[in-house]
Amino acid sequence: MVTNFAGIIIWTNNFPTLTSFYKKILYKIPYSEKTNFISFKKDSFRLGIGTHSKVHKFKSRSLQNNDQPKSFKYI
């Protein structure tokens, strides 16, 4: 059973847009910022956003969850 998350990494081919978006909604100065990767930290949790050369191949994939309570119980 998973008891906590250390972090999440989001790979994108639109790095500037996601970087700007998360800076605005998190109201935080990045923990680390480089030309192709940025991370935010809150306590022991980290959110990372970076570029990936093959992310365009999965453009049509969508991470949808139609039963959040069931998924939460599973985690």
Coordinates of N, CA and C in Angstrom, one line a residue:
M1 N 0.8 -1.2 0.0 CA 0.0 0.0 0.0 C 0.9 1.2 0.0
V2 N 0.5 2.2 -0.8 CA 1.2 3.5 -0.9 C 0.8 4.3 0.3
T3 N 1.7 4.9 1.1 CA 1.3 5.7 2.2 C 1.6 7.2 1.9
N4 N 2.5 7.5 1.0 CA 2.7 8.9 0.6 C 3.4 9.0 -0.7
F5 N 3.5 10.1 -1.3 CA 4.2 10.4 -2.5 C 5.4 11.2 -2.3
A6 N 6.5 10.9 -2.9 CA 7.7 11.7 -2.8 C 7.5 12.9 -3.8
G7 N 6.9 12.6 -4.9 CA 6.7 13.7 -5.9 C 6.1 13.2 -7.2
I8 N 5.9 14.1 -8.1 CA 5.3 13.8 -9.4 C 6.2 14.6 -10.4
I9 N 6.4 13.9 -11.6 CA 7.1 14.6 -12.7 C 6.2 14.6 -13.9
I10 N 6.0 15.8 -14.4 CA 5.2 16.0 -15.6 C 6.2 16.3 -16.8
W11 N 6.1 15.4 -17.8 CA 6.9 15.6 -19.0 C 6.1 16.3 -20.1
T12 N 6.7 17.3 -20.7 CA 5.9 18.1 -21.7 C 6.8 18.5 -22.9
N13 N 6.1 18.8 -24.0 CA 6.8 19.5 -25.1 C 6.4 20.9 -25.1
N14 N 5.7 21.4 -24.1 CA 5.3 22.8 -24.0 C 5.8 23.4 -22.6
F15 N 7.1 23.3 -22.4 CA 7.7 23.6 -21.1 C 7.4 25.0 -20.7
P16 N 7.6 26.1 -21.5 CA 7.3 27.4 -21.1 C 5.9 27.7 -20.5
T17 N 4.9 27.1 -21.2 CA 3.5 27.3 -20.8 C 3.2 26.6 -19.5
L18 N 3.7 25.4 -19.3 CA 3.4 24.7 -18.0 C 4.2 25.4 -16.9
T19 N 5.4 25.8 -17.2 CA 6.2 26.5 -16.1 C 5.5 27.7 -15.7
S20 N 5.0 28.5 -16.6 CA 4.3 29.8 -16.2 C 3.0 29.4 -15.5
F21 N 2.3 28.4 -15.9 CA 1.0 28.1 -15.3 C 1.3 27.7 -13.8
Y22 N 2.2 26.8 -13.6 CA 2.4 26.3 -12.2 C 3.0 27.4 -11.3
K23 N 3.8 28.2 -11.8 CA 4.3 29.4 -11.0 C 3.2 30.2 -10.6
K24 N 2.2 30.4 -11.4 CA 1.0 31.3 -11.1 C 0.1 30.6 -10.1
I25 N -0.2 29.3 -10.3 CA -1.2 28.7 -9.4 C -0.6 28.3 -8.1
L26 N 0.7 28.0 -8.0 CA 1.3 27.6 -6.8 C 1.8 28.8 -5.9
Y27 N 1.9 30.0 -6.6 CA 2.4 31.2 -5.9 C 3.7 30.9 -5.2
K28 N 4.6 30.1 -5.8 CA 5.8 29.8 -5.2 C 7.0 30.1 -6.1
I29 N 8.1 30.4 -5.5 CA 9.4 30.4 -6.2 C 9.8 29.0 -6.4
P30 N 10.3 28.7 -7.6 CA 10.7 27.3 -7.8 C 11.9 26.9 -6.8
Y31 N 11.8 25.6 -6.5 CA 12.9 25.0 -5.6 C 14.2 24.9 -6.5
S32 N 14.0 24.6 -7.7 CA 15.1 24.5 -8.7 C 14.6 24.8 -10.1
E33 N 15.4 25.6 -10.8 CA 15.0 26.0 -12.2 C 16.1 25.9 -13.1
K34 N 16.0 25.1 -14.2 CA 17.0 25.0 -15.2 C 16.3 25.3 -16.6
T35 N 17.0 25.2 -17.7 CA 16.5 25.5 -19.0 C 15.4 24.5 -19.4
N36 N 15.5 23.3 -18.9 CA 14.6 22.3 -19.4 C 13.9 21.5 -18.2
F37 N 14.1 22.0 -17.0 CA 13.4 21.3 -15.9 C 13.2 22.3 -14.7
I38 N 12.1 22.2 -14.1 CA 11.8 23.1 -12.9 C 11.2 22.2 -11.9
S39 N 11.4 22.5 -10.6 CA 10.8 21.7 -9.5 C 10.3 22.7 -8.4
F40 N 9.2 22.3 -7.8 CA 8.6 23.0 -6.7 C 8.6 22.0 -5.5
K41 N 8.8 22.6 -4.3 CA 8.9 21.7 -3.1 C 8.0 22.3 -2.1
K42 N 7.2 21.3 -1.4 CA 6.4 21.6 -0.3 C 6.6 20.5 0.7
D43 N 7.3 20.8 1.8 CA 7.7 19.9 2.8 C 8.5 18.8 2.1
S44 N 8.1 17.5 2.1 CA 8.9 16.5 1.5 C 8.4 16.1 0.1
F45 N 7.4 16.9 -0.4 CA 6.8 16.6 -1.7 C 7.4 17.5 -2.7
R46 N 7.6 16.9 -3.9 CA 8.2 17.7 -5.0 C 7.3 17.5 -6.3
L47 N 7.1 18.6 -7.0 CA 6.5 18.6 -8.3 C 7.6 19.0 -9.3
G48 N 7.8 18.2 -10.3 CA 8.8 18.5 -11.3 C 8.2 18.6 -12.7
I49 N 8.6 19.5 -13.5 CA 8.1 19.7 -14.9 C 9.4 19.8 -15.8
G50 N 9.4 18.9 -16.8 CA 10.5 18.9 -17.7 C 10.2 18.6 -19.1
T51 N 11.1 18.9 -20.0 CA 11.0 18.6 -21.4 C 11.4 17.1 -21.7
H52 N 10.7 16.5 -22.7 CA 11.0 15.1 -23.0 C 10.9 15.0 -24.5
S53 N 11.9 14.5 -25.2 CA 11.9 14.4 -26.7 C 10.8 13.5 -27.2
K54 N 10.3 12.6 -26.5 CA 9.3 11.7 -27.0 C 7.9 11.9 -26.5
V55 N 7.6 12.9 -25.8 CA 6.3 13.2 -25.2 C 5.2 13.4 -26.3
H56 N 5.6 13.9 -27.4 CA 4.6 14.1 -28.5 C 4.0 12.8 -29.0
K57 N 4.6 11.7 -28.8 CA 4.1 10.4 -29.2 C 2.8 10.0 -28.4
F58 N 2.7 10.5 -27.2 CA 1.6 10.1 -26.4 C 0.6 11.2 -26.2
K59 N 0.5 12.1 -27.2 CA -0.4 13.3 -27.1 C -1.8 12.9 -26.9
S60 N -2.2 11.8 -27.5 CA -3.6 11.4 -27.5 C -4.0 10.7 -26.2
R61 N -3.0 10.3 -25.4 CA -3.3 9.6 -24.1 C -3.8 10.6 -23.1
S62 N -4.8 10.2 -22.4 CA -5.4 11.0 -21.3 C -5.4 10.3 -20.0
L63 N -5.0 10.9 -19.0 CA -5.1 10.3 -17.7 C -6.4 10.7 -17.0
Q64 N -7.4 10.0 -17.2 CA -8.7 10.3 -16.7 C -9.1 9.3 -15.6
N65 N -9.8 9.8 -14.6 CA -10.2 8.9 -13.5 C -11.7 9.2 -13.3
N66 N -12.5 8.2 -13.6 CA -14.0 8.4 -13.4 C -14.5 8.0 -12.1
D67 N -13.7 7.4 -11.2 CA -14.1 7.0 -9.9 C -13.0 7.3 -8.9
Q68 N -12.9 8.6 -8.5 CA -11.9 9.0 -7.6 C -12.0 8.3 -6.2
P69 N -13.1 8.2 -5.6 CA -13.2 7.5 -4.3 C -12.6 6.1 -4.4
K70 N -12.9 5.4 -5.4 CA -12.4 4.0 -5.6 C -10.9 4.0 -5.7
S71 N -10.4 4.9 -6.5 CA -8.9 5.0 -6.7 C -8.2 5.4 -5.4
F72 N -8.8 6.4 -4.7 CA -8.2 6.8 -3.4 C -8.2 5.6 -2.4
K73 N -9.2 4.8 -2.4 CA -9.2 3.7 -1.5 C -8.1 2.7 -1.9
Y74 N -7.9 2.5 -3.2 CA -6.9 1.6 -3.8 C -5.5 2.1 -3.4
I75 N -5.3 3.4 -3.4 CA -4.0 3.9 -3.1 C -3.7 3.8 -1.6

